Amino acid sequence: MDVFAPPTGDAEWFAMPLITDIFPWQQPGCKFGRTWPIAPASEVLTQRWERFAAAAREEKAELFVTASSGRNTTTQVDGYRRLADVQRHEDPEPIVRYGYRSFDRQWVFNDPRLANLERPSLWQSTSERQVYLSSLLTGEIGTGPALTASAYVPDLHFFRGSHGGKDMIPLWRDAAFSEPNLTEGLAVEIGRALGIDPPTVEEIGAYVYALLSTSAYQARFAEALRTPGLRVPITADANLWAEVTAAGRRRLWLHTYAERFRDPAAQQGSHIPLIEGVEWEAPVTRMPMNSGEIEYDGDAMRLTIGDGVVVGVRPEVWAFEVSGMPAVSKWLGYRTRQGAGRAASSSSALDRIRPETWSDDWNDELLDLIRVLTLTLDEEPALADLLERVCDGPLIEADRLPTPSAPERQPPATRPRASAAAGG
């Protein structure tokens, strides 16, 4: 992008507050600098750790894959044994869910020794209510959603698989969800303008997500978005605010696979709803070697994975993209024997430990992914209508709202971590 080019966008655009002035702390996602600590199946990580732990000290350094900078096997991390000193049969640190890509939950070692840049403030703020919003805050947004979400600590390249930067926006600054990541006074001012009680960070997050996670936002503001920076149209109509917020709560529930924003009264339970016709016609008994063994027939709405078949997959679901990243085919590519991305071409012996068979868990997870995207697309017209009504009505402009202080923009202070495998 030409840094000397004038910014794009009109007066209406610049009157809206920046998302970074609403949620003042933004953070790059976690960067491991190597691919073997991440996998689509937790048992693969267990196998990789066992191989690493059993290796001699010299081989450990080779297996680790040391980047040009960052930690290596002899780096001393407070509270942890050096990786070079790990013994055979020593347990790994906990293997936990990880926001690897938009709509793709994988697994990772919760072990700072394995990461080049672990982002301790992200790990420290995780909780059963935390949601990490993600975008390209310093890059140009492509078609599709301008904002996606993860219930788990996200990867540096979570949003679209590349070009990750300072793009993660946690709703909370702490694991006790007592410190909202919200500019001081902003909720009070929004409440005053709407004539309601000050909204919570979750309500504001839901409102923002409803509008920015719809493809209509990118389409409407495509020219303005050529210059990095998301802006949020905030309605001055209390009834419309309530409509958008309710839609955003459902959207966040859906996009976090029903793990956040549950609300039985709104039919937002603990599972993604079933969709008639979306089902397995034949099970996967032959794990696909690579993406070449994954085929989609749009006319029949059939998705073939090796010798398995899922039916009821709409063409628009198969085509769904996040700024150029095809969500379904990308998800499937990581679940082949060869893998995808850098891991597929890695020379690391640990990266070559791959799933040999199709995981039973993936059967449900793939159907959930297809259901999530199907429902997402079904809701697009209603969200596009909400966006149009918001933008065509009275707005709360940026100059009425407070801007963040320098301390609010800083990550929360972190405390030293300690090995869980060693009992603390």
Tab-separated table of C-alpha atoms in Angstrom:
chain	number	residue	atom	x	y	z
A	1	MET	CA	0.000	0.000	0.000
A	2	ASP	CA	1.274	3.471	-0.910
A	3	VAL	CA	1.912	5.236	2.403
A	4	PHE	CA	1.960	8.581	0.596
A	5	ALA	CA	-1.482	8.122	-0.986
A	6	PRO	CA	-4.271	10.243	0.505
A	7	PRO	CA	-6.622	8.368	2.812
A	8	THR	CA	-9.759	6.975	1.260
A	9	GLY	CA	-13.241	7.599	2.633
A	10	ASP	CA	-15.669	10.502	2.773
A	11	ALA	CA	-16.821	12.821	5.543
A	12	GLU	CA	-19.463	10.316	6.662
A	13	TRP	CA	-16.755	7.684	7.101
A	14	PHE	CA	-14.406	9.875	9.102
A	15	ALA	CA	-17.237	10.985	11.393
A	16	MET	CA	-17.524	7.403	12.668
A	17	PRO	CA	-15.309	6.263	15.565
A	18	LEU	CA	-12.439	3.905	14.863
A	19	ILE	CA	-12.841	0.451	16.344
A	20	THR	CA	-9.440	0.987	17.969
A	21	ASP	CA	-10.845	4.007	19.833
A	22	ILE	CA	-13.706	1.890	21.178
A	23	PHE	CA	-11.577	-1.075	22.271
A	24	PRO	CA	-8.237	0.586	23.098
A	25	TRP	CA	-6.071	-2.516	23.557
A	26	GLN	CA	-5.173	-4.353	20.367
A	27	GLN	CA	-2.614	-7.115	20.317
A	28	PRO	CA	-0.836	-9.295	17.739
A	29	GLY	CA	-1.845	-12.941	17.950
A	30	CYS	CA	0.459	-15.669	19.194
A	31	LYS	CA	3.479	-16.451	16.993
A	32	PHE	CA	5.101	-19.841	17.464
A	33	GLY	CA	7.649	-19.464	14.670
A	34	ARG	CA	7.390	-23.234	14.043
A	35	THR	CA	4.442	-25.342	12.999
A	36	TRP	CA	4.793	-28.571	14.991
A	37	PRO	CA	3.327	-27.219	18.288
A	38	ILE	CA	-0.022	-26.723	16.475
A	39	ALA	CA	-2.210	-29.521	15.115
A	40	PRO	CA	-5.851	-30.208	14.215
A	41	ALA	CA	-5.907	-33.227	16.565
A	42	SER	CA	-4.676	-33.211	20.171
A	43	GLU	CA	-3.353	-36.768	20.010
A	44	VAL	CA	-0.922	-35.719	17.264
A	45	LEU	CA	0.608	-33.188	19.651
A	46	THR	CA	0.993	-35.899	22.275
A	47	GLN	CA	2.877	-38.046	19.770
A	48	ARG	CA	5.101	-35.140	18.742
A	49	TRP	CA	5.954	-34.348	22.349
A	50	GLU	CA	6.833	-37.971	23.085
A	51	ARG	CA	9.179	-37.974	20.093
A	52	PHE	CA	10.775	-34.703	21.218
A	53	ALA	CA	11.139	-35.733	24.870
A	54	ALA	CA	12.787	-39.038	23.920
A	55	ALA	CA	15.423	-37.365	21.724
A	56	ALA	CA	18.994	-36.729	22.797
A	57	ARG	CA	19.937	-33.155	23.680
A	58	GLU	CA	21.587	-32.503	20.299
A	59	GLU	CA	18.623	-33.894	18.390
A	60	LYS	CA	16.200	-31.834	20.461
A	61	ALA	CA	17.810	-28.670	19.094
A	62	GLU	CA	17.333	-29.951	15.546
A	63	LEU	CA	13.747	-31.078	16.139
A	64	PHE	CA	12.800	-27.809	17.807
A	65	VAL	CA	13.388	-25.772	14.607
A	66	THR	CA	15.003	-22.550	15.806
A	67	ALA	CA	13.980	-19.450	13.922
A	68	SER	CA	16.426	-16.678	13.059
A	69	SER	CA	15.531	-15.073	16.380
A	70	GLY	CA	13.645	-16.012	19.508
A	71	ARG	CA	13.828	-18.934	21.891
A	72	ASN	CA	15.758	-22.159	21.423
A	73	THR	CA	16.074	-25.327	23.477
A	74	THR	CA	18.544	-23.763	25.915
A	75	THR	CA	16.511	-20.605	26.566
A	76	GLN	CA	15.617	-20.293	30.231
A	77	VAL	CA	11.962	-19.352	30.698
A	78	ASP	CA	11.007	-18.469	34.263
A	79	GLY	CA	9.041	-21.235	35.934
A	80	TYR	CA	9.988	-23.903	33.370
A	81	ARG	CA	12.723	-26.448	32.821
A	82	ARG	CA	14.864	-25.770	29.744
A	83	LEU	CA	13.623	-27.763	26.771
A	84	ALA	CA	17.124	-29.201	26.341
A	85	ASP	CA	16.754	-30.797	29.782
A	86	VAL	CA	13.361	-32.417	29.196
A	87	GLN	CA	13.494	-36.133	29.970
A	88	ARG	CA	11.904	-39.142	28.295
A	89	HIS	CA	8.334	-39.743	29.581
A	90	GLU	CA	8.130	-36.193	30.954
A	91	ASP	CA	4.585	-34.875	30.526
A	92	PRO	CA	3.978	-31.943	28.198
A	93	GLU	CA	2.339	-28.722	29.264
A	94	PRO	CA	-1.457	-28.752	28.796
A	95	ILE	CA	-2.727	-29.187	25.246
A	96	VAL	CA	-5.517	-26.661	24.728
A	97	ARG	CA	-7.791	-25.301	22.039
A	98	TYR	CA	-6.312	-22.582	19.835
A	99	GLY	CA	-7.819	-20.099	17.410
A	100	TYR	CA	-5.712	-21.051	14.393
A	101	ARG	CA	-7.707	-19.505	11.552
A	102	SER	CA	-11.126	-17.867	11.221
A	103	PHE	CA	-13.695	-20.615	11.864
A	104	ASP	CA	-10.914	-23.169	12.520
A	105	ARG	CA	-10.252	-24.344	16.091
A	106	GLN	CA	-7.114	-26.416	16.399
A	107	TRP	CA	-4.899	-27.526	19.317
A	108	VAL	CA	-1.677	-26.189	20.768
A	109	PHE	CA	0.717	-26.672	23.674
A	110	ASN	CA	0.091	-24.037	26.310
A	111	ASP	CA	3.859	-23.736	26.690
A	112	PRO	CA	5.702	-20.412	26.357
A	113	ARG	CA	8.982	-22.244	25.650
A	114	LEU	CA	7.675	-23.309	22.242
A	115	ALA	CA	6.652	-19.857	21.025
A	116	ASN	CA	8.774	-17.134	19.529
A	117	LEU	CA	6.261	-14.534	20.696
A	118	GLU	CA	3.723	-16.060	23.052
A	119	ARG	CA	1.749	-12.844	23.801
A	120	PRO	CA	1.366	-13.543	27.543
A	121	SER	CA	-1.349	-10.912	27.919
A	122	LEU	CA	-3.614	-12.930	25.607
A	123	TRP	CA	-3.085	-16.166	27.528
A	124	GLN	CA	-3.549	-14.372	30.824
A	125	SER	CA	-6.870	-12.840	29.764
A	126	THR	CA	-8.524	-16.038	28.538
A	127	SER	CA	-11.696	-17.150	30.327
A	128	GLU	CA	-15.093	-18.706	29.714
A	129	ARG	CA	-16.385	-15.262	28.699
A	130	GLN	CA	-13.447	-13.944	26.731
A	131	VAL	CA	-13.875	-13.342	23.015
A	132	TYR	CA	-11.070	-12.232	20.721
A	133	LEU	CA	-12.235	-10.169	17.754
A	134	SER	CA	-9.921	-10.259	14.744
A	135	SER	CA	-9.417	-8.297	11.542
A	136	LEU	CA	-6.677	-6.766	9.417
A	137	LEU	CA	-6.295	-3.486	11.248
A	138	THR	CA	-3.150	-2.520	9.354
A	139	GLY	CA	-3.978	-4.090	5.985
A	140	GLU	CA	-6.612	-3.829	3.291
A	141	ILE	CA	-9.773	-5.809	3.954
A	142	GLY	CA	-10.973	-8.079	1.154
A	143	THR	CA	-14.474	-9.374	0.477
A	144	GLY	CA	-16.381	-11.147	3.213
A	145	PRO	CA	-16.465	-10.283	6.911
A	146	ALA	CA	-14.274	-7.471	8.176
A	147	LEU	CA	-14.314	-8.998	11.641
A	148	THR	CA	-14.228	-12.607	12.861
A	149	ALA	CA	-14.094	-14.047	16.367
A	150	SER	CA	-12.400	-16.703	18.478
A	151	ALA	CA	-13.211	-18.091	21.905
A	152	TYR	CA	-9.545	-19.086	22.245
A	153	VAL	CA	-6.155	-17.408	22.124
A	154	PRO	CA	-5.694	-16.623	18.419
A	155	ASP	CA	-2.756	-17.140	16.104
A	156	LEU	CA	-0.913	-14.186	14.568
A	157	HIS	CA	-2.457	-15.030	11.185
A	158	PHE	CA	-5.856	-16.030	12.558
A	159	PHE	CA	-7.967	-13.702	10.418
A	160	ARG	CA	-7.050	-14.838	6.901
A	161	GLY	CA	-3.979	-17.066	7.181
A	162	SER	CA	-1.410	-14.356	6.364
A	163	HIS	CA	-0.518	-10.691	6.844
A	164	GLY	CA	-1.290	-10.800	10.556
A	165	GLY	CA	-0.385	-7.763	12.634
A	166	LYS	CA	-1.708	-5.965	15.685
A	167	ASP	CA	-5.150	-7.301	14.853
A	168	MET	CA	-6.608	-9.019	17.937
A	169	ILE	CA	-9.151	-7.208	20.095
A	170	PRO	CA	-9.989	-8.946	23.389
A	171	LEU	CA	-13.259	-7.908	25.009
A	172	TRP	CA	-11.715	-8.290	28.460
A	173	ARG	CA	-8.319	-7.332	29.850
A	174	ASP	CA	-8.348	-10.035	32.537
A	175	ALA	CA	-9.433	-13.633	33.129
A	176	ALA	CA	-11.826	-12.564	35.898
A	177	PHE	CA	-13.737	-10.462	33.310
A	178	SER	CA	-13.673	-7.521	35.683
A	179	GLU	CA	-11.714	-5.138	33.436
A	180	PRO	CA	-13.422	-4.465	30.105
A	181	ASN	CA	-11.274	-3.492	27.152
A	182	LEU	CA	-13.296	-0.352	26.661
A	183	THR	CA	-12.340	3.309	26.575
A	184	GLU	CA	-13.247	4.955	29.874
A	185	GLY	CA	-16.446	6.969	29.650
A	186	LEU	CA	-17.430	5.606	26.244
A	187	ALA	CA	-20.239	3.358	27.512
A	188	VAL	CA	-21.626	6.206	29.622
A	189	GLU	CA	-21.658	8.541	26.627
A	190	ILE	CA	-23.316	5.952	24.376
A	191	GLY	CA	-25.925	5.284	27.064
A	192	ARG	CA	-26.564	8.997	27.472
A	193	ALA	CA	-27.007	9.479	23.736
A	194	LEU	CA	-29.402	6.528	23.517
A	195	GLY	CA	-31.247	7.250	26.770
A	196	ILE	CA	-30.394	3.818	28.217
A	197	ASP	CA	-28.138	2.423	30.918
A	198	PRO	CA	-24.456	2.353	29.883
A	199	PRO	CA	-23.999	-0.775	27.744
A	200	THR	CA	-21.528	-3.433	28.819
A	201	VAL	CA	-18.416	-4.340	26.843
A	202	GLU	CA	-20.219	-7.496	25.692
A	203	GLU	CA	-23.164	-5.474	24.414
A	204	ILE	CA	-20.874	-3.042	22.616
A	205	GLY	CA	-18.844	-5.946	21.250
A	206	ALA	CA	-22.025	-7.601	20.001
A	207	TYR	CA	-23.221	-4.387	18.363
A	208	VAL	CA	-19.903	-3.889	16.579
A	209	TYR	CA	-19.720	-7.525	15.532
A	210	ALA	CA	-23.206	-7.557	14.027
A	211	LEU	CA	-22.306	-4.793	11.600
A	212	LEU	CA	-18.657	-5.546	10.824
A	213	SER	CA	-18.972	-9.323	10.475
A	214	THR	CA	-21.438	-9.013	7.623
A	215	SER	CA	-20.094	-8.875	4.069
A	216	ALA	CA	-22.402	-5.905	3.493
A	217	TYR	CA	-20.068	-3.742	5.603
A	218	GLN	CA	-17.087	-4.443	3.362
A	219	ALA	CA	-19.220	-3.952	0.243
A	220	ARG	CA	-20.649	-0.640	1.430
A	221	PHE	CA	-17.313	0.793	2.575
A	222	ALA	CA	-14.964	-0.959	0.122
A	223	GLU	CA	-13.400	2.285	-1.097
A	224	ALA	CA	-12.885	3.684	2.411
A	225	LEU	CA	-11.414	0.367	3.572
A	226	ARG	CA	-8.605	0.634	1.028
A	227	THR	CA	-6.998	2.680	3.800
A	228	PRO	CA	-6.465	0.480	6.878
A	229	GLY	CA	-8.709	1.155	9.851
A	230	LEU	CA	-12.221	-0.032	10.668
A	231	ARG	CA	-14.843	2.527	11.629
A	232	VAL	CA	-18.121	1.760	13.363
A	233	PRO	CA	-21.455	3.428	12.559
A	234	ILE	CA	-23.127	3.798	15.981
A	235	THR	CA	-26.844	4.429	15.828
A	236	ALA	CA	-28.459	7.121	17.940
A	237	ASP	CA	-31.744	5.164	17.918
A	238	ALA	CA	-32.183	3.090	21.091
A	239	ASN	CA	-34.570	0.600	19.479
A	240	LEU	CA	-32.225	0.033	16.565
A	241	TRP	CA	-29.291	-0.325	18.977
A	242	ALA	CA	-31.183	-3.115	20.745
A	243	GLU	CA	-31.933	-4.872	17.441
A	244	VAL	CA	-28.324	-4.756	16.298
A	245	THR	CA	-26.987	-5.853	19.680
A	246	ALA	CA	-29.314	-8.871	19.781
A	247	ALA	CA	-28.220	-9.845	16.251
A	248	GLY	CA	-24.575	-9.487	17.275
A	249	ARG	CA	-24.986	-11.645	20.345
A	250	ARG	CA	-26.386	-14.402	18.140
A	251	ARG	CA	-23.616	-13.906	15.596
A	252	LEU	CA	-20.903	-14.202	18.262
A	253	TRP	CA	-22.602	-17.284	19.697
A	254	LEU	CA	-22.637	-18.802	16.224
A	255	HIS	CA	-19.060	-17.864	15.297
A	256	THR	CA	-17.646	-19.176	18.578
A	257	TYR	CA	-19.374	-22.520	17.942
A	258	ALA	CA	-21.914	-21.918	20.728
A	259	GLU	CA	-19.151	-21.569	23.333
A	260	ARG	CA	-19.829	-17.903	24.094
A	261	PHE	CA	-22.951	-15.717	24.391
A	262	ARG	CA	-25.234	-18.612	25.247
A	263	ASP	CA	-28.794	-17.533	25.957
A	264	PRO	CA	-31.500	-20.209	26.164
A	265	ALA	CA	-34.206	-17.539	26.024
A	266	ALA	CA	-32.878	-16.542	22.595
A	267	GLN	CA	-32.461	-20.186	21.543
A	268	GLN	CA	-28.695	-19.894	21.848
A	269	GLY	CA	-27.824	-23.121	23.609
A	270	SER	CA	-24.713	-25.253	23.899
A	271	HIS	CA	-24.839	-26.686	20.367
A	272	ILE	CA	-25.009	-25.355	16.819
A	273	PRO	CA	-28.509	-26.071	15.447
A	274	LEU	CA	-28.965	-28.982	13.067
A	275	ILE	CA	-29.826	-28.138	9.465
A	276	GLU	CA	-31.966	-30.547	7.540
A	277	GLY	CA	-30.061	-32.113	4.662
A	278	VAL	CA	-26.562	-31.258	5.915
A	279	GLU	CA	-25.202	-34.681	6.831
A	280	TRP	CA	-22.699	-37.424	6.133
A	281	GLU	CA	-23.759	-39.666	3.270
A	282	ALA	CA	-20.650	-41.845	3.529
A	283	PRO	CA	-17.963	-41.918	6.229
A	284	VAL	CA	-14.298	-41.161	5.604
A	285	THR	CA	-12.420	-44.475	5.706
A	286	ARG	CA	-9.495	-43.351	3.560
A	287	MET	CA	-7.762	-40.262	4.882
A	288	PRO	CA	-7.128	-37.837	1.984
A	289	MET	CA	-3.445	-37.467	1.171
A	290	ASN	CA	-3.759	-33.805	0.217
A	291	SER	CA	-6.249	-31.206	-0.999
A	292	GLY	CA	-6.293	-32.866	-4.414
A	293	GLU	CA	-8.434	-35.614	-2.863
A	294	ILE	CA	-11.056	-33.123	-1.735
A	295	GLU	CA	-13.705	-32.367	-4.341
A	296	TYR	CA	-16.869	-30.285	-4.408
A	297	ASP	CA	-19.841	-30.720	-6.752
A	298	GLY	CA	-21.924	-27.556	-6.640
A	299	ASP	CA	-24.812	-28.949	-8.674
A	300	ALA	CA	-25.259	-31.912	-6.330
A	301	MET	CA	-24.078	-29.918	-3.257
A	302	ARG	CA	-21.770	-32.835	-2.416
A	303	LEU	CA	-18.406	-32.492	-0.701
A	304	THR	CA	-16.060	-35.475	-1.088
A	305	ILE	CA	-13.201	-35.965	1.396
A	306	GLY	CA	-11.158	-39.004	0.403
A	307	ASP	CA	-13.921	-41.603	0.164
A	308	GLY	CA	-16.278	-39.769	2.538
A	309	VAL	CA	-19.171	-37.604	1.366
A	310	VAL	CA	-21.051	-34.745	3.026
A	311	VAL	CA	-24.273	-33.615	1.337
A	312	GLY	CA	-26.269	-30.408	1.636
A	313	VAL	CA	-23.248	-28.113	1.208
A	314	ARG	CA	-24.483	-25.043	-0.650
A	315	PRO	CA	-22.230	-23.481	-3.298
A	316	GLU	CA	-22.117	-20.198	-1.392
A	317	VAL	CA	-20.946	-22.056	1.733
A	318	TRP	CA	-18.136	-23.719	-0.213
A	319	ALA	CA	-17.220	-20.323	-1.696
A	320	PHE	CA	-17.291	-18.438	1.632
A	321	GLU	CA	-14.070	-16.442	2.052
A	322	VAL	CA	-12.448	-14.224	4.653
A	323	SER	CA	-10.415	-11.663	2.702
A	324	GLY	CA	-9.393	-14.292	0.153
A	325	MET	CA	-9.126	-17.279	2.531
A	326	PRO	CA	-11.656	-19.997	1.574
A	327	ALA	CA	-12.904	-21.161	4.947
A	328	VAL	CA	-14.072	-24.713	4.192
A	329	SER	CA	-11.305	-25.829	1.825
A	330	LYS	CA	-8.681	-24.281	4.117
A	331	TRP	CA	-10.130	-26.150	7.109
A	332	LEU	CA	-10.053	-29.412	5.176
A	333	GLY	CA	-6.517	-28.858	3.870
A	334	TYR	CA	-5.136	-28.919	7.402
A	335	ARG	CA	-6.880	-32.259	7.944
A	336	THR	CA	-5.079	-34.267	5.278
A	337	ARG	CA	-2.047	-36.511	5.633
A	338	GLN	CA	0.141	-33.902	3.982
A	339	GLY	CA	-1.297	-30.926	5.796
A	340	ALA	CA	-1.327	-27.367	4.495
A	341	GLY	CA	0.751	-24.232	4.644
A	342	ARG	CA	4.339	-24.302	5.921
A	343	ALA	CA	3.804	-27.579	7.777
A	344	ALA	CA	3.193	-29.405	4.480
A	345	SER	CA	6.676	-28.557	3.190
A	346	SER	CA	8.497	-28.650	6.521
A	347	SER	CA	11.546	-30.891	6.875
A	348	SER	CA	10.970	-31.235	10.623
A	349	ALA	CA	10.560	-34.808	11.814
A	350	LEU	CA	7.929	-33.538	14.248
A	351	ASP	CA	5.881	-31.922	11.487
A	352	ARG	CA	5.951	-35.245	9.664
A	353	ILE	CA	4.014	-36.803	12.547
A	354	ARG	CA	0.586	-36.316	11.023
A	355	PRO	CA	-2.877	-37.825	11.514
A	356	GLU	CA	-3.027	-41.204	9.795
A	357	THR	CA	-6.781	-41.591	10.029
A	358	TRP	CA	-9.747	-39.253	9.936
A	359	SER	CA	-10.609	-38.233	13.513
A	360	ASP	CA	-14.117	-38.999	14.766
A	361	ASP	CA	-14.199	-35.488	16.231
A	362	TRP	CA	-13.787	-34.013	12.761
A	363	ASN	CA	-17.068	-35.596	11.644
A	364	ASP	CA	-19.040	-33.346	13.978
A	365	GLU	CA	-16.692	-30.386	13.621
A	366	LEU	CA	-16.978	-30.315	9.833
A	367	LEU	CA	-20.770	-30.442	10.017
A	368	ASP	CA	-20.668	-27.642	12.594
A	369	LEU	CA	-18.486	-25.547	10.294
A	370	ILE	CA	-20.908	-26.051	7.411
A	371	ARG	CA	-23.887	-25.273	9.654
A	372	VAL	CA	-22.222	-22.137	11.025
A	373	LEU	CA	-21.500	-20.814	7.541
A	374	THR	CA	-24.949	-21.792	6.266
A	375	LEU	CA	-26.656	-19.907	9.091
A	376	THR	CA	-24.212	-17.019	8.683
A	377	LEU	CA	-25.203	-16.646	5.037
A	378	ASP	CA	-28.899	-17.062	5.834
A	379	GLU	CA	-28.637	-14.111	8.224
A	380	GLU	CA	-26.740	-11.844	5.813
A	381	PRO	CA	-29.845	-10.111	4.356
A	382	ALA	CA	-31.159	-9.206	7.814
A	383	LEU	CA	-27.764	-7.874	8.923
A	384	ALA	CA	-27.346	-5.944	5.670
A	385	ASP	CA	-30.734	-4.346	6.350
A	386	LEU	CA	-29.667	-3.414	9.878
A	387	LEU	CA	-26.459	-1.862	8.553
A	388	GLU	CA	-28.395	0.163	5.995
A	389	ARG	CA	-30.878	1.381	8.588
A	390	VAL	CA	-28.069	2.356	10.949
A	391	CYS	CA	-26.105	4.238	8.294
A	392	ASP	CA	-29.195	5.991	6.920
A	393	GLY	CA	-30.341	7.130	10.353
A	394	PRO	CA	-28.909	9.435	13.039
A	395	LEU	CA	-25.456	8.421	14.280
A	396	ILE	CA	-23.375	9.043	17.375
A	397	GLU	CA	-20.309	10.658	15.867
A	398	ALA	CA	-16.735	10.169	16.967
A	399	ASP	CA	-16.273	13.708	18.257
A	400	ARG	CA	-18.930	13.057	20.900
A	401	LEU	CA	-17.074	10.068	22.312
A	402	PRO	CA	-13.963	9.963	24.508
A	403	THR	CA	-10.685	8.735	23.061
A	404	PRO	CA	-8.386	6.277	24.835
A	405	SER	CA	-5.568	7.319	27.100
A	406	ALA	CA	-2.063	5.983	26.496
A	407	PRO	CA	-2.290	3.505	29.430
A	408	GLU	CA	-5.579	2.125	28.078
A	409	ARG	CA	-3.845	1.283	24.816
A	410	GLN	CA	-1.164	-0.733	26.576
A	411	PRO	CA	-1.486	-4.497	27.155
A	412	PRO	CA	-2.378	-5.409	30.731
A	413	ALA	CA	0.525	-6.179	33.032
A	414	THR	CA	1.466	-9.849	33.007
A	415	ARG	CA	2.641	-12.093	35.789
A	416	PRO	CA	5.192	-14.925	35.492
A	417	ARG	CA	3.780	-18.248	34.432
A	418	ALA	CA	4.821	-21.590	35.881
A	419	SER	CA	4.877	-25.097	34.528
A	420	ALA	CA	1.574	-26.922	34.976
A	421	ALA	CA	3.152	-30.241	34.012
A	422	ALA	CA	5.559	-29.910	36.910
A	423	GLY	CA	2.734	-29.148	39.301
A	424	GLY	CA	3.125	-25.376	39.254
